[in-house]
mmCIF file of C-alpha atoms in Angstrom:
data_model
loop_
_atom_site.group_PDB
_atom_site.id
_atom_site.type_symbol
_atom_site.label_atom_id
_atom_site.label_comp_id
_atom_site.label_asym_id
_atom_site.label_seq_id
_atom_site.Cartn_x
_atom_site.Cartn_y
_atom_site.Cartn_z
ATOM 1 C CA UNK H 1 20.569 27.548 -29.741
ATOM 2 C CA UNK H 2 20.181 28.816 -33.333
ATOM 3 C CA UNK H 3 18.041 25.886 -34.506
ATOM 4 C CA UNK H 4 14.577 25.690 -33.024
ATOM 5 C CA UNK H 5 13.416 22.362 -31.624
ATOM 6 C CA UNK H 6 9.753 21.394 -31.454
ATOM 7 C CA UNK H 7 8.632 19.310 -28.472
ATOM 8 C CA UNK H 8 5.145 17.801 -28.348
ATOM 9 C CA UNK H 9 3.887 17.061 -24.846
ATOM 10 C CA UNK H 10 0.667 16.022 -23.191
ATOM 11 C CA UNK H 11 -1.071 13.104 -21.523
ATOM 12 C CA UNK H 12 -1.203 9.521 -22.683
ATOM 13 C CA UNK H 13 -3.650 8.717 -25.471
ATOM 14 C CA UNK H 14 -4.276 12.281 -26.648
ATOM 15 C CA UNK H 15 -2.731 12.066 -30.137
ATOM 16 C CA UNK H 16 0.884 13.202 -29.780
ATOM 17 C CA UNK H 17 2.175 10.548 -32.178
ATOM 18 C CA UNK H 18 -0.074 11.483 -35.093
ATOM 19 C CA UNK H 19 0.751 15.174 -34.607
ATOM 20 C CA UNK H 20 4.481 14.427 -34.623
ATOM 21 C CA UNK H 21 4.130 12.636 -37.964
ATOM 22 C CA UNK H 22 2.160 15.533 -39.441
ATOM 23 C CA UNK H 23 4.752 18.078 -38.281
ATOM 24 C CA UNK H 24 7.647 15.957 -39.531
ATOM 25 C CA UNK H 25 6.030 15.774 -42.985
ATOM 26 C CA UNK H 26 5.299 19.502 -43.009
ATOM 27 C CA UNK H 27 8.767 20.637 -41.906
ATOM 28 C CA UNK H 28 11.138 17.925 -43.192
ATOM 29 C CA UNK H 29 11.649 16.603 -39.696
ATOM 30 C CA UNK H 30 12.615 13.506 -37.772
ATOM 31 C CA UNK H 31 11.013 12.338 -34.552
ATOM 32 C CA UNK H 32 12.752 11.539 -31.277
ATOM 33 C CA UNK H 33 10.609 9.472 -28.939
ATOM 34 C CA UNK H 34 10.666 10.728 -25.343
ATOM 35 C CA UNK H 35 8.868 7.740 -23.900
ATOM 36 C CA UNK H 36 10.470 5.674 -21.160
ATOM 37 C CA UNK H 37 8.771 2.450 -22.322
ATOM 38 C CA UNK H 38 8.909 2.524 -26.122
ATOM 39 C CA UNK H 39 12.681 2.004 -25.961
ATOM 40 C CA UNK H 40 12.114 -1.694 -25.188
ATOM 41 C CA UNK H 41 12.098 -4.295 -27.944
ATOM 42 C CA UNK H 42 9.160 -6.756 -28.013
ATOM 43 C CA UNK H 43 7.057 -4.458 -25.830
ATOM 44 C CA UNK H 44 4.807 -3.082 -28.538
ATOM 45 C CA UNK H 45 1.150 -3.346 -27.576
ATOM 46 C CA UNK H 46 1.273 -2.232 -23.955
ATOM 47 C CA UNK H 47 3.431 0.794 -24.827
ATOM 48 C CA UNK H 48 1.174 1.832 -27.743
ATOM 49 C CA UNK H 49 4.379 1.905 -29.783
ATOM 50 C CA UNK H 50 4.188 3.694 -33.124
ATOM 51 C CA UNK H 51 4.050 1.127 -35.938
ATOM 52 C CA UNK H 52 6.060 1.157 -39.173
ATOM 53 C CA UNK H 53 2.857 1.953 -41.031
ATOM 54 C CA UNK H 54 2.024 4.859 -38.714
ATOM 55 C CA UNK H 55 5.530 6.288 -39.151
ATOM 56 C CA UNK H 56 4.789 6.972 -42.845
ATOM 57 C CA UNK H 57 8.516 6.678 -43.647
ATOM 58 C CA UNK H 58 9.425 9.402 -41.144
ATOM 59 C CA UNK H 59 12.682 8.472 -39.340
ATOM 60 C CA UNK H 60 12.164 7.778 -35.633
ATOM 61 C CA UNK H 61 14.833 7.700 -32.945
ATOM 62 C CA UNK H 62 15.060 5.988 -29.513
ATOM 63 C CA UNK H 63 12.438 3.347 -30.243
ATOM 64 C CA UNK H 64 13.304 -0.376 -29.979
ATOM 65 C CA UNK H 65 16.850 0.290 -28.803
ATOM 66 C CA UNK H 66 16.899 -1.688 -25.550
ATOM 67 C CA UNK H 67 16.308 -5.323 -24.614
ATOM 68 C CA UNK H 68 13.497 -5.577 -22.086
ATOM 69 C CA UNK H 69 15.701 -7.447 -19.595
ATOM 70 C CA UNK H 70 18.206 -4.594 -19.441
ATOM 71 C CA UNK H 71 17.799 -1.519 -17.214
ATOM 72 C CA UNK H 72 17.111 1.857 -18.781
ATOM 73 C CA UNK H 73 17.037 5.209 -17.021
ATOM 74 C CA UNK H 74 16.849 8.955 -17.498
ATOM 75 C CA UNK H 75 20.636 9.371 -17.549
ATOM 76 C CA UNK H 76 20.981 6.958 -20.486
ATOM 77 C CA UNK H 77 18.121 8.713 -22.272
ATOM 78 C CA UNK H 78 19.674 12.145 -21.759
ATOM 79 C CA UNK H 79 22.879 11.074 -23.469
ATOM 80 C CA UNK H 80 21.165 9.298 -26.371
ATOM 81 C CA UNK H 81 18.625 12.071 -26.926
ATOM 82 C CA UNK H 82 21.266 14.783 -27.113
ATOM 83 C CA UNK H 83 23.245 12.659 -29.568
ATOM 84 C CA UNK H 84 20.112 12.236 -31.707
ATOM 85 C CA UNK H 85 19.449 15.986 -31.665
ATOM 86 C CA UNK H 86 22.993 16.679 -32.826
ATOM 87 C CA UNK H 87 22.725 14.042 -35.555
ATOM 88 C CA UNK H 88 19.409 15.347 -36.911
ATOM 89 C CA UNK H 89 20.504 18.972 -36.862
ATOM 90 C CA UNK H 90 23.801 18.125 -38.571
ATOM 91 C CA UNK H 91 21.724 16.941 -41.545
ATOM 92 C CA UNK H 92 19.622 20.134 -41.494
ATOM 93 C CA UNK H 93 16.456 18.287 -40.539
ATOM 94 C CA UNK H 94 13.850 19.590 -38.113
ATOM 95 C CA UNK H 95 14.052 17.999 -34.664
ATOM 96 C CA UNK H 96 10.660 16.976 -33.270
ATOM 97 C CA UNK H 97 10.539 15.477 -29.793
ATOM 98 C CA UNK H 98 7.413 13.584 -28.874
ATOM 99 C CA UNK H 99 6.491 11.935 -25.598
ATOM 100 C CA UNK H 100 4.835 12.089 -22.251
ATOM 101 C CA UNK H 101 7.718 11.213 -19.913
ATOM 102 C CA UNK H 102 8.288 14.693 -18.525
ATOM 103 C CA UNK H 103 11.455 14.011 -16.576
ATOM 104 C CA UNK H 104 13.110 12.520 -19.667
ATOM 105 C CA UNK H 105 12.270 15.605 -21.721
ATOM 106 C CA UNK H 106 13.547 17.982 -19.081
ATOM 107 C CA UNK H 107 16.741 16.008 -18.521
ATOM 108 C CA UNK H 108 17.551 16.089 -22.237
ATOM 109 C CA UNK H 109 16.656 19.700 -22.974
ATOM 110 C CA UNK H 110 17.671 21.508 -19.761
ATOM 111 C CA UNK H 111 20.912 21.841 -17.797
ATOM 112 C CA UNK H 112 20.071 18.688 -15.910
ATOM 113 C CA UNK H 113 23.296 17.080 -14.694
ATOM 114 C CA UNK H 114 23.788 13.690 -13.087
ATOM 115 C CA UNK H 115 26.558 13.164 -10.609
ATOM 116 C CA UNK H 116 27.939 9.700 -10.074
ATOM 117 C CA UNK H 117 26.437 8.609 -6.785
ATOM 118 C CA UNK H 118 28.712 6.927 -4.283
ATOM 119 C CA UNK H 119 27.384 4.386 -1.816
ATOM 120 C CA UNK H 120 28.577 3.501 1.662
ATOM 121 C CA UNK H 121 27.421 -0.141 1.806
ATOM 122 C CA UNK H 122 27.529 -0.367 5.590
ATOM 123 C CA UNK H 123 25.415 2.797 5.956
ATOM 124 C CA UNK H 124 23.108 1.577 3.184
ATOM 125 C CA UNK H 125 22.458 -1.682 5.032
ATOM 126 C CA UNK H 126 21.765 0.273 8.216
ATOM 127 C CA UNK H 127 19.220 2.523 6.461
ATOM 128 C CA UNK H 128 17.348 -0.517 5.149
ATOM 129 C CA UNK H 129 16.782 -1.707 8.724
ATOM 130 C CA UNK H 130 14.882 1.479 9.623
ATOM 131 C CA UNK H 131 11.174 2.179 9.346
ATOM 132 C CA UNK H 132 9.780 4.785 6.956
ATOM 133 C CA UNK H 133 9.012 7.027 9.931
ATOM 134 C CA UNK H 134 12.608 6.804 11.187
ATOM 135 C CA UNK H 135 13.996 7.558 7.715
ATOM 136 C CA UNK H 136 11.625 10.508 7.400
ATOM 137 C CA UNK H 137 12.823 12.018 10.679
ATOM 138 C CA UNK H 138 16.478 11.492 9.718
ATOM 139 C CA UNK H 139 15.958 13.173 6.366
ATOM 140 C CA UNK H 140 14.096 16.016 8.047
ATOM 141 C CA UNK H 141 17.257 16.686 10.062
ATOM 142 C CA UNK H 142 19.758 16.706 7.188
ATOM 143 C CA UNK H 143 17.716 17.796 4.140
ATOM 144 C CA UNK H 144 14.201 18.894 5.066
ATOM 145 C CA UNK H 145 13.675 20.550 1.668
ATOM 146 C CA UNK H 146 13.974 17.152 -0.039
ATOM 147 C CA UNK H 147 10.783 16.073 1.723
ATOM 148 C CA UNK H 148 8.830 18.555 -0.425
ATOM 149 C CA UNK H 149 9.247 16.044 -3.257
ATOM 150 C CA UNK H 150 9.570 12.726 -1.403
ATOM 151 C CA UNK H 151 6.591 11.026 0.230
ATOM 152 C CA UNK H 152 7.042 9.178 3.509
ATOM 153 C CA UNK H 153 5.891 5.960 1.805
ATOM 154 C CA UNK H 154 8.710 6.119 -0.744
ATOM 155 C CA UNK H 155 11.420 4.349 1.227
ATOM 156 C CA UNK H 156 13.728 3.949 -1.770
ATOM 157 C CA UNK H 157 13.894 7.693 -2.440
ATOM 158 C CA UNK H 158 14.343 8.570 1.225
ATOM 159 C CA UNK H 159 17.283 6.170 1.499
ATOM 160 C CA UNK H 160 18.794 7.621 -1.671
ATOM 161 C CA UNK H 161 18.489 11.195 -0.348
ATOM 162 C CA UNK H 162 20.028 10.197 2.997
ATOM 163 C CA UNK H 163 22.898 8.495 1.197
ATOM 164 C CA UNK H 164 23.564 11.668 -0.815
ATOM 165 C CA UNK H 165 23.724 13.726 2.381
ATOM 166 C CA UNK H 166 25.914 11.113 4.039
ATOM 167 C CA UNK H 167 28.382 11.235 1.142
ATOM 168 C CA UNK H 168 28.764 15.015 1.394
ATOM 169 C CA UNK H 169 26.227 16.865 -0.762
ATOM 170 C CA UNK H 170 22.485 16.785 -0.161
ATOM 171 C CA UNK H 171 19.864 16.191 -2.824
ATOM 172 C CA UNK H 172 18.585 19.761 -2.432
ATOM 173 C CA UNK H 173 22.086 21.226 -2.775
ATOM 174 C CA UNK H 174 22.611 19.300 -6.003
ATOM 175 C CA UNK H 175 19.300 20.476 -7.429
ATOM 176 C CA UNK H 176 19.805 24.095 -6.350
ATOM 177 C CA UNK H 177 23.148 24.215 -8.156
ATOM 178 C CA UNK H 178 21.312 23.686 -11.446
ATOM 179 C CA UNK H 179 19.578 26.692 -12.973
ATOM 180 C CA UNK H 180 16.962 24.660 -14.874
ATOM 181 C CA UNK H 181 17.400 26.637 -18.070
ATOM 182 C CA UNK H 182 16.969 25.097 -21.538
ATOM 183 C CA UNK H 183 20.112 24.248 -23.470
ATOM 184 C CA UNK H 184 18.262 24.504 -26.771
ATOM 185 C CA UNK H 185 15.812 26.870 -28.445
ATOM 186 C CA UNK H 186 12.718 24.772 -27.706
ATOM 187 C CA UNK H 187 9.074 25.450 -28.532
ATOM 188 C CA UNK H 188 6.775 23.265 -26.435
ATOM 189 C CA UNK H 189 3.409 22.304 -27.898
ATOM 190 C CA UNK H 190 0.897 20.758 -25.524
ATOM 191 C CA UNK H 191 -2.267 18.871 -26.475
ATOM 192 C CA UNK H 192 -5.358 19.235 -24.325
ATOM 193 C CA UNK H 193 -8.971 18.060 -24.399
ATOM 194 C CA UNK H 194 -12.026 17.678 -22.220
ATOM 195 C CA UNK H 195 -11.093 15.326 -19.376
ATOM 196 C CA UNK H 196 -14.135 13.114 -19.780
ATOM 197 C CA UNK H 197 -13.400 12.674 -23.479
ATOM 198 C CA UNK H 198 -9.742 11.932 -22.715
ATOM 199 C CA UNK H 199 -10.775 9.274 -20.194
ATOM 200 C CA UNK H 200 -13.013 7.690 -22.823
ATOM 201 C CA UNK H 201 -10.106 7.651 -25.292
ATOM 202 C CA UNK H 202 -7.797 6.086 -22.718
ATOM 203 C CA UNK H 203 -10.363 3.397 -21.869
ATOM 204 C CA UNK H 204 -10.932 2.639 -25.564
ATOM 205 C CA UNK H 205 -7.200 2.371 -26.166
ATOM 206 C CA UNK H 206 -6.796 -0.135 -23.333
ATOM 207 C CA UNK H 207 -9.694 -2.183 -24.745
ATOM 208 C CA UNK H 208 -7.942 -2.155 -28.123
ATOM 209 C CA UNK H 209 -4.668 -3.304 -26.537
ATOM 210 C CA UNK H 210 -6.419 -6.372 -25.141
ATOM 211 C CA UNK H 211 -7.979 -7.066 -28.556
ATOM 212 C CA UNK H 212 -4.557 -6.755 -30.197
ATOM 213 C CA UNK H 213 -3.051 -9.377 -27.864
ATOM 214 C CA UNK H 214 -1.714 -7.557 -24.802
ATOM 215 C CA UNK H 215 -2.251 -10.598 -22.576
ATOM 216 C CA UNK H 216 -0.182 -12.774 -24.921
ATOM 217 C CA UNK H 217 2.556 -10.125 -25.170
ATOM 218 C CA UNK H 218 2.888 -9.713 -21.401
ATOM 219 C CA UNK H 219 2.693 -13.467 -20.784
ATOM 220 C CA UNK H 220 5.451 -14.193 -23.303
ATOM 221 C CA UNK H 221 7.778 -11.678 -21.639
ATOM 222 C CA UNK H 222 6.991 -11.649 -17.932
ATOM 223 C CA UNK H 223 5.454 -14.940 -16.761
ATOM 224 C CA UNK H 224 8.631 -15.776 -14.842
ATOM 225 C CA UNK H 225 8.601 -14.082 -11.398
ATOM 226 C CA UNK H 226 12.281 -13.233 -11.857
ATOM 227 C CA UNK H 227 11.248 -10.742 -14.544
ATOM 228 C CA UNK H 228 8.975 -8.762 -12.236
ATOM 229 C CA UNK H 229 11.918 -6.783 -10.920
ATOM 230 C CA UNK H 230 12.918 -5.597 -14.407
ATOM 231 C CA UNK H 231 12.638 -1.860 -15.001
ATOM 232 C CA UNK H 232 10.580 -2.657 -18.086
ATOM 233 C CA UNK H 233 7.929 -4.461 -16.033
ATOM 234 C CA UNK H 234 7.246 -1.352 -13.924
ATOM 235 C CA UNK H 235 5.352 0.421 -16.695
ATOM 236 C CA UNK H 236 1.569 0.808 -16.763
ATOM 237 C CA UNK H 237 0.076 -1.967 -18.866
ATOM 238 C CA UNK H 238 2.585 -4.512 -17.583
ATOM 239 C CA UNK H 239 2.988 -4.230 -13.813
ATOM 240 C CA UNK H 240 -0.758 -4.764 -13.301
ATOM 241 C CA UNK H 241 -0.431 -8.347 -14.585
ATOM 242 C CA UNK H 242 1.473 -9.514 -11.494
ATOM 243 C CA UNK H 243 -1.765 -10.376 -9.676
ATOM 244 C CA UNK H 244 -2.988 -12.218 -12.787
ATOM 245 C CA UNK H 245 0.172 -14.327 -12.889
ATOM 246 C CA UNK H 246 -0.280 -15.078 -9.180
ATOM 247 C CA UNK H 247 -3.889 -16.119 -9.846
ATOM 248 C CA UNK H 248 -5.135 -13.400 -7.487
ATOM 249 C CA UNK H 249 -7.193 -11.463 -10.053
ATOM 250 C CA UNK H 250 -8.938 -12.191 -13.348
ATOM 251 C CA UNK H 251 -8.329 -10.298 -16.583
ATOM 252 C CA UNK H 252 -11.357 -8.025 -16.230
ATOM 253 C CA UNK H 253 -9.939 -6.644 -12.991
ATOM 254 C CA UNK H 254 -6.502 -6.232 -14.575
ATOM 255 C CA UNK H 255 -7.984 -4.339 -17.510
ATOM 256 C CA UNK H 256 -9.880 -1.949 -15.240
ATOM 257 C CA UNK H 257 -6.762 -1.410 -13.156
ATOM 258 C CA UNK H 258 -4.762 -0.465 -16.262
ATOM 259 C CA UNK H 259 -7.475 2.015 -17.248
ATOM 260 C CA UNK H 260 -7.485 3.558 -13.778
ATOM 261 C CA UNK H 261 -3.703 3.839 -13.603
ATOM 262 C CA UNK H 262 -3.584 5.322 -17.122
ATOM 263 C CA UNK H 263 -6.138 8.003 -16.212
ATOM 264 C CA UNK H 264 -4.229 8.810 -13.021
ATOM 265 C CA UNK H 265 -0.993 9.025 -15.008
ATOM 266 C CA UNK H 266 -2.607 11.418 -17.496
ATOM 267 C CA UNK H 267 -3.519 13.721 -14.606
ATOM 268 C CA UNK H 268 0.066 13.653 -13.301
ATOM 269 C CA UNK H 269 1.362 14.415 -16.799
ATOM 270 C CA UNK H 270 -0.822 17.520 -17.064
ATOM 271 C CA UNK H 271 0.405 18.726 -13.676
ATOM 272 C CA UNK H 272 4.050 18.141 -14.607
ATOM 273 C CA UNK H 273 3.989 19.943 -17.942
ATOM 274 C CA UNK H 274 1.962 22.876 -16.654
ATOM 275 C CA UNK H 275 4.376 23.409 -13.763
ATOM 276 C CA UNK H 276 7.716 22.525 -15.328
ATOM 277 C CA UNK H 277 7.734 23.879 -18.884
ATOM 278 C CA UNK H 278 6.523 26.929 -20.870
ATOM 279 C CA UNK H 279 3.972 25.065 -22.989
ATOM 280 C CA UNK H 280 1.709 26.542 -25.669
ATOM 281 C CA UNK H 281 -1.508 24.535 -25.356
ATOM 282 C CA UNK H 282 -3.837 23.541 -28.195
ATOM 283 C CA UNK H 283 -6.967 21.487 -28.362
ATOM 284 C CA UNK H 284 -6.168 18.021 -29.710
ATOM 285 C CA UNK H 285 -7.030 17.706 -33.382
ATOM 286 C CA UNK H 286 -6.098 21.297 -34.307
ATOM 287 C CA UNK H 287 -3.258 20.001 -36.471
ATOM 288 C CA UNK H 288 -3.531 22.576 -39.259
ATOM 289 C CA UNK H 289 -3.629 25.461 -36.780
ATOM 290 C CA UNK H 290 -0.502 24.127 -35.087
ATOM 291 C CA UNK H 291 1.282 23.722 -38.442
ATOM 292 C CA UNK H 292 0.496 27.323 -39.420
ATOM 293 C CA UNK H 293 1.659 28.649 -36.058
ATOM 294 C CA UNK H 294 4.931 26.748 -36.278
ATOM 295 C CA UNK H 295 5.472 27.887 -39.847
ATOM 296 C CA UNK H 296 5.293 31.457 -38.609
ATOM 297 C CA UNK H 297 7.580 30.622 -35.718
ATOM 298 C CA UNK H 298 10.236 29.059 -37.918
#
């Protein structure tokens, strides 16, 4: 707790990466990526992955560490991120976390524990035979509080919550046992801007991805239908191509869909960070102001 950590948060496309580089240069820091997609090798364009040139010789962690055909999740990230924090601090460097995957950030920085989940296969098979409405009513009986966070259309999460209750401890009981307090001395910096301008930036970035060869990148990795179940294919900028591969939609439709999903994701990111973390918000581009404020803080 004696070494302050800087965490840069905010929506996709707002300029978190460039700010992280500036802060790392100003405070002798190293950057830990908190992005659930930039961990995958070969997935560069669709993830807007920071390039070697953009890094400006600043060490980056948790980028290009996972093959795209291997599963990756928040529990793996939590372990690797905490190891990276310890490594950076042991060398007296400033830790700078940067990314928009809110759950990953919270899992790494707060007392977020994961219990090994047991599965009763017979009960699991039974649950999969039920309708969403039946699952919803069952969950309402055993863990109604869980439904505050689980939509009736999300069958996978309802089954998971019912399995937890079946095995002895409900989802809500597990979450209530955690105090949701930070394990580190963290200062959260959030970037904000006019929504219309942000939407224009997001649209322009998607256009640039297509110019840089996004179609070729996705085609080389995910043409085979067997790959569409990969965790890596579920990210925005990749999953939208399924209808293109099936010859259901042309590329113009796919591009517009990626833009729409990216704008919707940006809205969800704002909601998450404003509700989940004590963020100090700045207008994007106020880099020097942020540097001066952090200098005073440190």
